Each structure stands twice: as structure tokens, then as C-alpha cells.
XYZ file of C-alpha atoms in Angstrom:
689
model
C -37.995 -23.189 42.029
C -37.835 -23.234 38.365
C -40.110 -19.785 38.450
C -37.662 -18.284 41.139
C -34.529 -19.075 38.809
C -36.355 -17.610 35.931
C -37.227 -14.444 37.821
C -33.629 -13.988 38.980
C -32.645 -14.253 35.204
C -34.821 -11.447 34.110
C -33.778 -9.266 37.195
C -30.012 -9.585 36.061
C -31.347 -8.847 32.503
C -32.891 -5.754 33.566
C -30.043 -4.362 35.618
C -27.610 -5.067 32.574
C -29.772 -3.452 30.224
C -29.972 -0.211 32.465
C -26.200 -0.207 32.909
C -25.833 -0.409 29.357
C -28.456 2.423 28.588
C -27.628 3.975 25.258
C -26.500 7.769 25.351
C -25.924 10.005 22.061
C -24.180 13.119 21.435
C -24.834 15.175 18.612
C -21.696 16.957 16.633
C -22.585 19.751 14.288
C -20.746 22.312 12.224
C -20.920 25.484 14.535
C -21.850 23.552 17.270
C -20.218 20.567 19.445
C -17.005 19.685 17.858
C -15.818 16.218 17.343
C -12.933 16.828 19.638
C -15.508 18.102 22.531
C -17.470 14.976 21.869
C -14.448 12.800 22.583
C -13.627 14.869 25.818
C -17.441 14.898 27.102
C -17.506 10.851 26.632
C -14.046 10.555 28.638
C -15.019 12.587 31.265
C -18.098 10.323 31.603
C -16.367 7.325 31.575
C -13.892 8.457 34.072
C -16.715 8.861 36.672
C -17.956 4.919 35.667
C -20.198 5.343 32.718
C -20.417 2.225 31.044
C -23.473 3.065 28.504
C -23.222 2.585 24.926
C -22.592 5.937 23.079
C -23.177 7.031 19.902
C -21.809 10.187 18.591
C -24.171 11.506 15.562
C -22.156 13.329 13.259
C -24.408 15.860 11.223
C -23.681 16.789 7.751
C -20.556 19.453 7.113
C -16.829 19.740 6.532
C -15.002 19.528 9.743
C -11.677 21.091 9.753
C -9.116 19.757 12.034
C -6.179 21.359 13.722
C -5.319 18.490 16.017
C -6.082 14.767 15.337
C -8.966 12.848 17.286
C -6.635 10.505 19.603
C -8.234 7.698 21.338
C -6.835 6.303 24.417
C -7.687 3.293 26.516
C -9.730 5.559 28.774
C -12.041 6.283 25.965
C -12.908 2.561 25.105
C -16.259 0.789 24.794
C -16.877 -2.676 25.368
C -17.921 -5.649 23.272
C -21.537 -5.247 24.166
C -21.457 -1.252 24.430
C -19.075 -0.036 21.748
C -18.352 3.719 21.212
C -19.929 4.367 17.806
C -19.228 7.394 15.470
C -21.908 7.732 12.792
C -21.873 10.310 9.938
C -25.551 11.117 9.179
C -25.136 12.267 5.412
C -22.256 13.392 4.050
C -19.582 14.162 7.024
C -15.838 14.937 6.090
C -13.104 15.198 8.525
C -10.458 17.320 6.762
C -6.885 18.158 7.139
C -7.314 20.564 4.547
C -8.412 24.233 4.240
C -10.183 26.037 1.133
C -7.773 28.428 -0.373
C -9.253 32.149 -0.420
C -8.720 35.275 -2.138
C -8.236 34.003 -5.749
C -7.138 36.667 -8.698
C -6.866 36.224 -12.343
C -2.996 36.877 -13.103
C -3.852 36.770 -16.826
C -2.726 34.060 -19.503
C -5.059 31.511 -18.189
C -3.565 31.561 -14.728
C -5.011 32.407 -11.341
C -3.543 32.705 -7.815
C -4.113 32.774 -4.374
C -2.095 33.634 -1.431
C -0.150 30.670 0.500
C -1.895 30.311 3.822
C 0.575 30.407 7.150
C 0.905 27.974 9.899
C 1.130 28.165 13.301
C 4.749 29.191 13.504
C 3.762 31.979 11.021
C 6.010 30.399 8.051
C 3.999 29.707 4.650
C 2.421 26.198 4.868
C 3.874 23.846 2.700
C 2.370 21.203 0.838
C 2.708 18.721 -2.313
C -1.029 18.742 -3.349
C -3.859 20.602 -4.156
C -7.277 19.412 -5.052
C -9.340 21.652 -7.410
C -12.931 21.258 -7.477
C -12.510 17.588 -6.126
C -9.654 16.535 -8.543
C -5.861 16.302 -7.518
C -4.512 18.972 -9.882
C -1.216 18.149 -11.752
C 1.773 19.521 -10.244
C 4.106 21.653 -12.693
C 7.060 19.233 -13.391
C 10.010 18.769 -16.005
C 10.284 17.088 -18.379
C 6.574 17.679 -19.347
C 6.563 13.772 -20.846
C 8.740 11.055 -19.611
C 11.584 11.078 -17.315
C 15.149 12.062 -16.953
C 18.132 9.843 -17.005
C 21.653 10.288 -15.477
C 25.226 9.846 -16.788
C 26.876 9.582 -13.700
C 26.515 9.308 -9.796
C 28.683 9.651 -6.410
C 27.935 9.877 -2.989
C 29.743 11.779 -0.208
C 28.991 11.103 3.315
C 28.398 14.356 5.761
C 28.643 14.099 9.238
C 26.802 17.187 10.660
C 26.917 17.324 14.450
C 25.240 14.150 15.644
C 23.743 13.692 12.171
C 24.886 11.650 9.331
C 23.673 12.735 5.799
C 24.402 11.493 2.515
C 25.245 13.921 -0.477
C 24.327 12.376 -3.775
C 25.444 14.122 -6.864
C 23.915 13.023 -10.291
C 25.580 14.396 -13.462
C 22.699 14.573 -15.840
C 22.361 13.441 -19.836
C 22.584 16.163 -22.220
C 20.766 19.815 -21.308
C 17.854 18.019 -19.121
C 17.712 20.391 -16.264
C 19.130 23.676 -18.080
C 15.622 25.414 -16.400
C 17.289 25.108 -12.830
C 19.926 27.091 -13.927
C 19.637 30.638 -12.244
C 17.233 29.692 -9.888
C 17.421 30.802 -6.326
C 18.452 28.612 -2.994
C 14.649 28.946 -2.041
C 13.469 28.255 -5.187
C 15.739 24.982 -5.606
C 14.541 24.099 -2.228
C 10.888 24.057 -2.969
C 11.834 22.000 -6.036
C 11.346 18.229 -5.648
C 13.629 15.599 -7.077
C 11.800 12.582 -7.622
C 14.052 9.548 -8.352
C 12.741 5.954 -9.425
C 14.980 2.936 -8.635
C 13.294 -0.338 -9.607
C 10.976 -0.945 -6.564
C 11.904 2.283 -4.613
C 11.487 5.784 -4.892
C 13.049 9.169 -3.286
C 11.980 12.436 -2.668
C 14.386 15.405 -1.905
C 14.582 19.018 -2.180
C 17.890 20.105 -4.575
C 20.807 21.389 -2.710
C 22.316 22.846 -5.669
C 22.567 22.853 -9.650
C 25.748 23.423 -11.760
C 24.704 24.496 -15.044
C 28.213 24.100 -16.270
C 28.618 20.313 -15.102
C 25.100 19.266 -15.421
C 25.453 18.307 -11.846
C 22.116 18.169 -9.365
C 22.862 17.513 -5.724
C 20.467 16.125 -3.279
C 20.954 15.431 0.439
C 19.224 12.819 2.426
C 19.394 10.357 5.674
C 19.523 7.337 3.568
C 22.721 6.050 1.935
C 21.861 4.775 -1.500
C 24.938 3.020 -2.071
C 24.358 0.922 1.588
C 21.326 -0.451 -0.279
C 23.184 -1.781 -3.053
C 21.175 0.421 -6.130
C 24.770 1.102 -7.620
C 24.596 4.073 -10.295
C 21.561 6.021 -10.655
C 21.401 5.267 -14.479
C 19.472 4.218 -17.142
C 20.907 0.731 -17.595
C 19.584 -0.076 -13.946
C 16.252 1.293 -14.857
C 16.570 4.317 -12.811
C 14.986 7.559 -13.619
C 13.640 10.988 -12.011
C 11.621 14.100 -12.771
C 11.717 17.318 -10.958
C 7.936 18.666 -9.422
C 7.504 22.512 -8.687
C 9.577 23.909 -11.272
C 7.762 26.998 -13.073
C 9.400 26.232 -15.996
C 7.286 23.114 -16.294
C 4.062 25.221 -15.135
C 2.868 25.233 -18.817
C -0.151 23.370 -19.190
C -3.851 23.822 -18.290
C -4.803 21.904 -14.883
C -1.398 22.550 -13.552
C -0.660 24.145 -10.218
C 2.956 25.739 -8.999
C 3.631 26.568 -5.378
C 5.502 29.768 -6.063
C 7.809 30.175 -2.795
C 9.024 33.626 -4.170
C 5.686 35.251 -4.407
C 4.222 33.251 -1.523
C 1.191 32.122 -3.819
C -0.105 29.391 -5.196
C -0.711 29.429 -8.982
C -3.253 27.340 -10.978
C -4.043 27.166 -14.828
C -7.511 26.617 -15.172
C -9.038 23.967 -17.351
C -11.478 25.096 -20.014
C -15.006 25.803 -18.487
C -13.619 26.599 -14.694
C -14.583 29.649 -13.693
C -12.858 31.576 -10.573
C -15.702 32.729 -9.036
C -16.648 29.154 -8.318
C -13.206 27.464 -7.807
C -12.589 25.323 -4.853
C -9.175 24.530 -4.467
C -8.341 22.542 -1.028
C -4.558 22.185 0.098
C -3.492 20.074 3.431
C -2.313 23.333 4.931
C -2.980 22.341 8.637
C 0.156 19.772 8.368
C -1.915 16.997 9.629
C -0.320 13.800 8.861
C -3.228 11.664 10.624
C -6.767 12.729 11.461
C -7.591 10.054 13.689
C -5.410 7.773 16.095
C -6.191 5.079 18.462
C -3.219 5.222 20.986
C -3.081 1.905 23.227
C -0.204 1.302 25.425
C 1.471 -1.280 23.752
C 4.152 -1.923 26.635
C 2.033 -2.070 29.229
C -0.805 -4.231 27.483
C -3.210 -1.529 28.153
C -5.368 -1.401 24.672
C -7.859 1.132 23.151
C -10.848 -1.014 22.267
C -14.341 -1.151 21.096
C -14.792 1.933 19.094
C -16.550 1.961 15.555
C -16.580 4.832 12.663
C -19.536 4.271 10.312
C -20.263 6.760 7.260
C -17.508 8.944 7.893
C -14.703 10.407 5.175
C -11.414 11.822 5.989
C -9.488 13.864 3.682
C -6.361 16.427 2.866
C -3.610 14.779 5.171
C 0.094 15.376 4.606
C 2.912 13.172 3.817
C 5.009 12.489 7.009
C 8.835 11.804 6.785
C 11.941 13.955 7.414
C 10.681 17.494 7.174
C 13.073 20.379 6.722
C 12.534 24.097 7.841
C 10.737 24.893 4.824
C 8.380 21.874 5.078
C 9.552 19.843 2.297
C 9.513 16.241 3.297
C 12.813 14.295 2.000
C 12.138 10.570 1.953
C 13.742 7.588 0.686
C 12.017 4.384 1.946
C 13.108 1.590 -0.206
C 9.731 -0.545 -0.485
C 6.457 -0.334 -0.167
C 6.173 3.488 1.169
C 7.192 1.795 4.798
C 7.691 5.180 6.449
C 4.673 6.923 5.217
C 1.850 6.989 8.101
C -1.670 7.199 7.371
C -4.789 9.434 7.795
C -6.060 6.992 10.338
C -3.366 5.260 12.483
C -3.661 2.620 15.214
C -1.436 0.810 17.801
C -2.489 -1.046 20.558
C -6.030 -1.059 19.012
C -8.382 -3.862 19.639
C -12.086 -4.245 18.304
C -11.845 -0.997 16.243
C -13.881 -0.877 13.329
C -14.403 1.258 10.202
C -17.556 0.721 7.828
C -18.829 2.340 5.164
C -16.221 5.120 5.533
C -14.126 6.864 2.727
C -10.650 8.061 2.776
C -9.587 10.432 -0.422
C -7.486 13.017 -1.615
C -4.427 12.164 0.820
C -0.737 12.157 0.570
C -0.177 9.159 2.651
C -1.854 5.854 3.430
C -5.601 5.871 4.507
C -5.161 3.256 7.142
C -2.014 1.959 9.075
C -2.696 -0.261 12.370
C 0.711 -1.201 13.784
C 2.042 -3.133 17.012
C -0.808 -4.582 19.188
C -3.457 -4.425 16.798
C -5.754 -7.321 17.046
C -9.463 -8.127 15.785
C -10.157 -4.706 14.026
C -11.963 -4.469 10.666
C -12.060 -1.907 7.827
C -15.294 -3.356 5.695
C -17.345 -1.581 2.579
C -14.854 1.378 2.691
C -13.453 3.590 -0.198
C -10.109 4.714 -0.533
C -9.680 6.871 -3.509
C -6.923 8.892 -4.716
C -4.234 8.131 -1.846
C -0.704 9.736 -1.770
C 0.746 6.425 -0.806
C -1.190 3.237 -0.533
C -4.369 1.636 1.002
C -4.348 0.101 4.348
C -1.049 -1.167 6.159
C -0.977 -3.871 8.810
C 1.938 -4.321 11.307
C 5.243 -2.315 11.772
C 8.243 -1.741 9.289
C 10.894 -3.339 11.193
C 12.022 -5.973 8.975
C 13.448 -9.624 9.947
C 12.448 -9.376 13.531
C 13.287 -12.807 14.373
C 16.676 -14.613 13.553
C 17.064 -18.587 14.186
C 19.783 -20.591 14.362
C 20.821 -22.626 11.238
C 17.768 -21.534 9.080
C 18.912 -23.383 5.940
C 19.017 -26.826 7.810
C 16.202 -26.841 9.827
C 13.169 -28.613 9.605
C 10.708 -26.945 7.542
C 7.894 -28.358 9.296
C 9.035 -26.857 12.832
C 6.949 -23.828 13.446
C 8.875 -20.728 14.007
C 7.896 -20.196 17.744
C 9.744 -23.723 18.333
C 13.184 -22.880 16.539
C 16.089 -22.057 18.833
C 16.688 -18.214 18.319
C 19.988 -17.253 17.329
C 19.687 -13.635 18.817
C 17.129 -12.253 21.265
C 14.122 -11.197 19.320
C 14.839 -7.575 17.415
C 11.608 -6.460 18.664
C 9.782 -7.424 21.992
C 6.521 -9.136 20.694
C 5.195 -10.030 23.954
C 1.902 -7.452 23.438
C 2.760 -6.735 19.743
C 0.683 -9.251 18.085
C -1.235 -8.189 14.800
C -3.694 -11.028 14.399
C -7.585 -11.593 13.452
C -7.859 -8.431 11.768
C -10.439 -8.294 8.671
C -10.005 -6.277 5.419
C -13.268 -7.179 3.834
C -15.082 -5.611 0.645
C -13.373 -2.301 0.116
C -12.488 -0.023 -2.901
C -8.892 0.847 -3.372
C -7.972 2.804 -6.347
C -5.842 5.297 -7.506
C -3.261 5.075 -5.026
C 0.628 6.331 -4.910
C -0.001 9.890 -6.507
C 2.698 11.221 -4.214
C 5.119 8.022 -3.136
C 4.464 5.375 -6.068
C 5.563 2.883 -3.512
C 2.285 2.451 -2.113
C 0.585 -0.835 -2.055
C -2.802 -1.565 -1.869
C -3.049 -3.596 1.051
C 0.010 -4.606 3.256
C 0.608 -7.463 5.977
C 4.020 -7.048 7.483
C 4.412 -9.056 10.772
C 0.862 -10.063 11.038
C -1.022 -13.296 11.153
C -4.661 -14.677 10.890
C -5.715 -11.909 8.882
C -8.576 -12.176 6.276
C -8.153 -10.051 2.906
C -11.276 -10.478 0.923
C -13.638 -9.163 -1.793
C -11.377 -6.161 -2.184
C -11.057 -4.328 -5.561
C -7.928 -2.819 -5.876
C -6.683 -0.765 -9.100
C -4.818 1.881 -10.761
C -1.490 2.021 -8.532
C 2.114 1.744 -9.475
C 3.421 -0.675 -7.071
C 2.175 -4.249 -5.659
C -1.287 -5.172 -5.132
C -1.656 -6.876 -1.840
C 1.807 -7.683 0.107
C 2.090 -10.213 2.622
C 5.259 -10.598 4.493
C 8.015 -8.461 6.025
C 11.161 -11.034 6.288
C 13.881 -11.199 3.643
C 14.915 -14.810 3.558
C 14.964 -18.120 5.831
C 14.195 -16.433 9.167
C 11.520 -16.395 11.350
C 8.066 -14.329 10.525
C 5.171 -13.961 12.096
C 2.956 -13.393 8.770
C 1.389 -17.297 9.014
C -2.115 -18.482 8.329
C -3.271 -15.301 6.343
C -6.124 -15.645 3.453
C -6.149 -13.495 0.729
C -9.484 -14.514 -1.259
C -11.869 -13.101 -3.833
C -9.954 -9.884 -4.591
C -9.922 -8.172 -7.943
C -6.316 -6.733 -8.608
C -6.020 -4.623 -11.833
C -4.017 -1.848 -13.523
C -0.803 -2.203 -11.252
C 2.753 -0.888 -12.042
C 1.648 1.356 -14.988
C 4.927 0.916 -16.325
C 6.532 3.118 -13.674
C 7.967 0.478 -11.069
C 9.813 -2.850 -11.019
C 9.877 -6.074 -9.226
C 6.411 -6.368 -7.931
C 3.355 -8.485 -8.236
C -0.359 -8.413 -8.285
C 0.261 -10.200 -4.828
C 3.592 -10.590 -3.323
C 4.681 -12.622 -0.488
C 8.056 -12.505 1.609
C 9.395 -14.930 4.237
C 7.802 -17.952 5.674
C 3.858 -17.945 5.721
C 2.806 -21.265 6.730
C -0.995 -21.748 6.226
C -1.307 -18.631 4.161
C -4.032 -19.155 1.449
C -4.333 -16.915 -1.551
C -7.015 -18.135 -3.515
C -9.970 -17.119 -5.773
C -8.454 -13.884 -6.784
C -8.507 -12.001 -10.236
C -5.321 -10.296 -11.264
C -5.001 -8.538 -14.128
C -3.130 -5.954 -16.329
C 0.225 -6.011 -14.367
C 2.843 -3.493 -16.043
C 6.365 -2.937 -15.002
C 8.811 -0.728 -16.582
C 11.319 -3.453 -16.779
C 11.705 -6.751 -15.254
C 9.366 -7.814 -12.531
C 5.687 -7.036 -13.666
C 4.568 -10.396 -11.904
C 0.949 -11.721 -11.263
C 1.678 -14.295 -8.590
C 5.198 -13.586 -6.778
C 7.141 -15.387 -3.935
C 10.013 -13.429 -3.143
C 12.876 -14.373 -1.268
C 12.140 -16.977 1.584
C 8.631 -17.554 0.853
C 7.399 -20.524 2.462
C 4.484 -22.855 2.851
C 2.168 -20.496 0.696
C -0.711 -22.077 -1.339
C -1.697 -20.346 -4.463
C -5.045 -21.800 -5.821
C -8.201 -20.901 -8.041
C -6.683 -17.590 -9.491
C -6.762 -16.026 -12.628
C -3.938 -14.302 -13.786
C -4.227 -12.098 -17.002
C -1.864 -9.899 -19.064
C 1.350 -9.460 -17.147
C 4.385 -7.941 -18.347
C 6.750 -10.673 -17.280
C 5.630 -14.111 -15.695
C 2.236 -15.048 -14.359
C 4.186 -16.868 -11.369
C 7.410 -16.109 -10.457
C 9.338 -17.241 -7.476
C 12.690 -15.689 -6.666
C 13.546 -18.354 -4.105
C 11.223 -20.361 -1.500
C 10.158 -23.835 -0.113
C 7.142 -25.702 -0.205
C 5.111 -23.266 -1.974
C 2.240 -24.573 -4.017
C 0.559 -23.311 -7.259
C -2.761 -25.273 -7.924
C -5.923 -25.180 -10.204
C -4.925 -21.623 -11.435
C -5.189 -20.101 -14.800
C -2.446 -17.905 -16.270
C -3.117 -16.380 -19.526
C -1.209 -13.920 -21.766
C 1.817 -13.150 -19.937
C 4.740 -11.547 -21.999
C 8.239 -12.699 -21.680
C 8.067 -16.090 -19.525
C 5.204 -17.659 -18.150
C 6.314 -19.397 -15.219
C 9.953 -18.780 -13.426
C 11.932 -19.831 -10.251
C 15.081 -17.349 -10.667
C 17.073 -19.417 -7.910
C 17.493 -23.065 -8.012
C 17.910 -24.300 -4.658
C 18.571 -27.836 -2.920
C 15.349 -28.075 -1.483
C 11.557 -28.734 -2.702
C 10.866 -25.409 -4.149
C 7.326 -25.689 -5.280
C 4.371 -27.774 -6.490
C 2.892 -26.952 -9.711
C -0.192 -29.068 -10.519
C -3.386 -28.792 -12.600
C -2.789 -25.291 -13.750
C -3.699 -23.894 -17.453
C -0.802 -21.835 -19.062
C -1.917 -19.947 -22.205
C -0.170 -17.309 -23.931
C 0.059 -16.196 -27.745
C 3.534 -16.123 -28.546
C 7.167 -16.530 -27.041
C 8.883 -18.790 -24.945
C 7.444 -20.471 -22.062
C 10.548 -20.004 -19.607
C 12.879 -16.971 -19.711
C 16.467 -17.098 -17.709
C 17.638 -19.252 -14.887
C 14.780 -20.964 -13.686
C 14.372 -24.466 -12.003
C 11.363 -25.184 -13.881
C 13.286 -25.873 -16.663
C 16.682 -26.734 -15.505
C 16.122 -28.569 -11.790
C 12.664 -30.441 -11.973
C 13.709 -32.923 -9.330
C 12.910 -30.015 -6.833
C 9.705 -28.652 -8.685
C 6.830 -31.148 -8.638
C 4.935 -30.866 -11.759
C 1.584 -32.689 -12.168
C -1.545 -32.427 -14.769
C -0.903 -29.176 -15.962
C -1.780 -28.149 -19.298
C 0.309 -25.732 -21.565
C -0.972 -24.231 -25.019
C 0.612 -21.215 -27.089
C -2.191 -20.213 -29.349
C 0.446 -19.594 -32.124
C 1.463 -23.100 -32.503
C 3.683 -24.556 -29.663
C 3.610 -28.349 -30.335
C 5.944 -29.343 -27.661
C 7.239 -28.389 -24.202
C 10.795 -26.886 -23.767
C 13.106 -28.864 -21.600
C 11.862 -32.039 -19.403
C 8.889 -30.066 -17.903
C 6.013 -32.546 -16.993
C 2.825 -31.511 -18.388
C 0.538 -31.681 -21.612
C 0.124 -29.541 -24.540
C -3.385 -28.921 -25.670
C -5.869 -26.134 -26.434
C -7.965 -25.745 -22.984
C -10.954 -24.363 -25.179
C -11.509 -21.334 -23.216
C -15.452 -19.716 -24.339
C -13.946 -16.409 -25.623
C -10.474 -15.483 -24.620
C -10.012 -12.556 -26.919
C -13.012 -10.831 -25.009
C -11.631 -12.050 -21.490
C -14.491 -15.029 -21.216
C -11.886 -17.499 -19.255
C -14.604 -19.825 -18.837
C -14.015 -23.558 -20.082
C -15.923 -25.071 -22.859
C -17.466 -28.669 -21.995
C -15.007 -30.870 -23.889
C -11.857 -28.946 -22.532
C -8.821 -31.203 -21.966
C -8.050 -29.650 -18.816
C -11.377 -31.125 -17.104
C -9.724 -34.543 -17.884
C -6.455 -33.406 -16.094
C -8.283 -32.957 -13.073
C -8.762 -28.824 -13.474
C -11.834 -27.876 -11.274
C -13.415 -24.717 -12.678
C -14.571 -21.945 -10.077
C -16.719 -18.829 -10.898
C -13.929 -16.032 -11.001
C -16.739 -13.243 -11.295
C -17.298 -13.447 -7.589
C -14.127 -11.970 -7.118
C -14.090 -8.006 -6.255
C -16.598 -6.463 -4.305
C -19.836 -8.087 -3.165
C -22.666 -7.042 -5.447
C -25.602 -5.715 -3.332
């Protein structure tokens, strides 16, 4: 009888192996296209084929006119995923190589602007010359413009409401706009920076006599409380694609009058060997996973390996001439991505690369579960790196948020209203973002974030290297204040986050949290060189309504403001962290509240000079709501006692070599006696082979 059972098992295994027979398709330049391969697999699956399919993509650049769109019928299975494997250097591109270059003299080369399917000139904001993002002509050549005054007018145009913003400039900032035609003004882009937000508009008009620039958009600036767009509120702007700013080597200019792209060559470049690529297809996304979230019909089990994606356009409110106007007021929230997912399960990208784009690299929204982005590279992105979740803020609201029991999980609290978003099939959970390089982001929209988790839970963001961008490194949560939040139990660990802010934006952090986030652990990260234009160049940042977040074993070095900042929150903990060389204040809570706000224990706070506290903060004034235990404070210029009534100790922590970035402790460090537990911060960042 035993032998019979074994025979049956072997027979079933043979049937299963036969049913999942591996099948392959080869894609190659000049032969089968990626889109044709997708259709072949789709047809086979319609007839009941359950094989494990592998699409082997031969080296080459594949220029897309349409995105690859995967639907539920294209899905594999956990034991037989559909794989797309690049064999060598494989690039899926939304761009085209510009042809017909001529020498116009004075170091300027030009080529005709291609036309789109509609016959109009293809508009684009980026040009990549020999692999490098060329600098776009701009005014001023250095620095930014400021404004003298501002006003807003509401325009009801048919069924559309627009807002006309008129800004009077300081001095003779934009005299170069005088005399430009309407089409030249429309092709110029007014880029405004307002603390943590950014806007891009074509110019409606310029009045040389009054120094007034007018732009028009769908979003009211006044509505969002920015007040005046003036220098006192850290607001500034510059203008791109202005011929008067086309004066330097390496710059380019989109000349709408002549219908040509103009480029000033760098030393050593030759017109005979120039490769200039522009995203002329107009594609915002190259790959889409389109599950039916409403019906719970998901696209699943599709893997991409060793394939690159490039030259995608920014999305938004596209005007007739192709210019995109936008005002997104945080994290480039309306910007889409080169790879988009909705209703996607068990989709995996491994050893892939996204480069030279005008938007995010990856964006997975509602209904995306158990997906993975692993060992990929995101280099030179127009916005940010990876976005998980939708961009609808405060999607749940609860009764009496200020008096509720903080231990009561969100799903047990009484609803004040029905959920603002149907969440039945919309969960974004169990996704993995691991071992990726994310660098040089925000090159079109500086609001872009390295990794964004909005209404996403149970997500692991681990061992990533994030650097060289203008806004926050990693952002968790998308609920302002004490309302319900789905951003629970996320892990942010072993990441290395450096060179953030770059003195361009404000109110940001190396790692940023927003709203309730119970079970979220932010640990073993290195956060260095965070620089804002004004306030808000923070290392660890608990923003509005952050709750239940644990910060542990983080090294935070060289921030323009506090190493740790809490706007307002509840029951957060900062434990066993090293916070060094913050300028301005070092630790701060900017709103005092009548509940337990934060536990701060076994930390080392080290700085060369200046005060420990700045401004209105509960650390100094309301310690009954802040639990301080066994912290060590040391100012290397001679601090001898602590400000206020802070509970802590003063002493040199005895770092091995802080001037040269060695933050290990010597054996006789007083921090060890207070219970500080050293960890190996060199393990943060991408894993070493």
C-alpha cells in the first residue's frame, strides 16, 4: 500500500511538471517586438495554457509608441510566473534620437524638433546628450528671482475654473521677457518654489512697464495657505527655456519659433558623434499593470529582470502646445511613473534600471500587494524614485479623534463619515523595496521623494541608498492630523540617505512620517547631509499626527536644523540613536499637546556649538509629556550644563574620530554606562557583494 501511495505522488508530480512546461519567446530588434510577445502569450493563455513563460529580450534599444499594458489575463501563477529577462543591455525607451544636426556657428548646434502623431511639434522638458541630462536655458543664470507682490484672480471658463496668479517682480529681473511673442512666452516655463511645494506654469503674459508676470493654473495658491509668493516666505522662482538664458556650454533651448532644438556643445564634443535623445513619444509610462481593483480581478505573477527603462515624459495638465502645468503641493503627488501598477499582486522587478526620466520611476497604487522592487537602479529621475499607495489624503475620518483611546486600532474606531475611498480591494500591503540605488532625483519636479509610502502597510524598505535629491528621502503616511491611517507596521531599516534638500526646498526630512503609524519601525538607518533653504532640514521628522513610530539605532549627521523634530504627535519613541552636528536646534517639538508626545532615551546628542533647543518646544518647556531617560549630551565647544529641566547627562561620548566620520565609541565612553548599545552602522545601504 505504501508503494501505491508513492507511485500516485510521482504520477501527480509528473502531470504537474508537464502542465507547467517552460516555454520561451525571443524578442530582438528588427524581429519580434515586446508588444507582439505580450500578445502571443495572451493568446496562448486564452486557450488555457498554464506554462511558465519566459520572454528573452536580446540586447538593443526598443522605442515604444505605446506602453506595455498587462491585464489579469496576462498573469502567471506563483509556481509559473511570466518572466521578462534582458540578455545584455536592453532598454525600453519613450525617446527618440534627434537627427539632422547642423552647426549654426558660435558653438551652437541645432536639429529639427520631431512632430507627434497629431502633426504638432513634440514638446519635451529634457534633453539627454551623450547620456547626460543637458542643462536647460534659464534665467537667472545663477540663483533665483524673488517677488515684490502677488494677487490671485478666479477665472470661470466654461465648466473649468482656473486661477490667474499675477506676480510683480523685484527690480529688472525679467526684462528679457519683454518683446517675446505669445508662443515664446507659452514655451517658457515659470518654476516657483514655495517651501515644500513646487509649481510649473507657461507664462500667460509679461508687462515690462509694471514688471508683472501672469500665469494660470487649476490650483488656487491662496487656498493652500501659501500667502504671498514673496521672499519673506522663502518663496522664489526661475524661468526655463528662455533664449536670453541660452549662453553657456552644455545648455539646450527649445526654439518654438524656428521649430528646432538648439544645443551649445561642451569642449571636446563633435557634431558627427552627438547622440541626443528626447522623450518625443510623449509616453508617461512604458509599462502598466492594470488590474480591475473594483472587481478584485488582479494582474499577478509577472517578473522583470535586467531591463532598463528611459525617456518618459512628465504627466499633468497638458496644454495644447504640450507644456505641462502643475502645482502639486507635496511629494510630486500627481506625477506618474515609467512603471505604473494598479491591482497588481506578486509583480517583481529585479536588477532593472530606470534612468533619464521626467517623472517617478515606479508607482504602485490601489490594490498592489506582495510586489517587490529589488536590486534596481534609479538614476536621474525627473521626480522621485518609488511611490506606493494612492495620493488621496485623509481617506478615513473618525469621531472624536482627540479623545479616542490611542491603543484602539483604526479599524475599531467609530467612523465620523463613510470612508472617503472604498477600501474593500484597495489594500497596499506586503510590498518590498530592497537593495536599490536611488540617486539624482527631482530634476524636473524637485518635490520628488526617494521612496513614498502613502496608505501602505506591512511594507519593507530596506538596504537602499538614496542620495542627491531636493526633498525628503523616505516618506511614510498620508494622513494629516489625528485621523485614521492605513500606514501601519512598516519597516524602514538599513537605508543610507545622504545629500537631501540641497538648499532648495524646506520642511522635509531624511525620513518623514505623517499620521498614525503603529508598529512602524525606523531603524539602523544612516541619515547625513540634510540641507534646507530655510527651516526644516531635519533628519528624523514626525510631522502632523504621527503616532506609534519607533526610531531606533539611527545615525543622523549634519542637518541644517534639528536632528529630530516632531511637529505634533503621540506616543512616538526615539531610542539609542546618535544625533551629531545639527545646526540650529538639535531636538525639538514645535507644538506642545496635552498627551504623551515622545519617549527619548539612551540617545547621544553631539554638536560643535549653539543651543540645544530652538523655539517653542516641549522638550524644554513641557517635560511632563516627554519622557527623557539616560540620554547623553555634549557640545564640543564647552557645554557644561543642560538648558531648562531636561533629564539627561553631560559628557563627551568619546567617538573614535568624529572629525573624519568615525562614529564608533571608545571602550570607556560614558554612553555605554547609560545603557547605549552600539550597532554597526556600516551595514546600512546596499548590500555588498
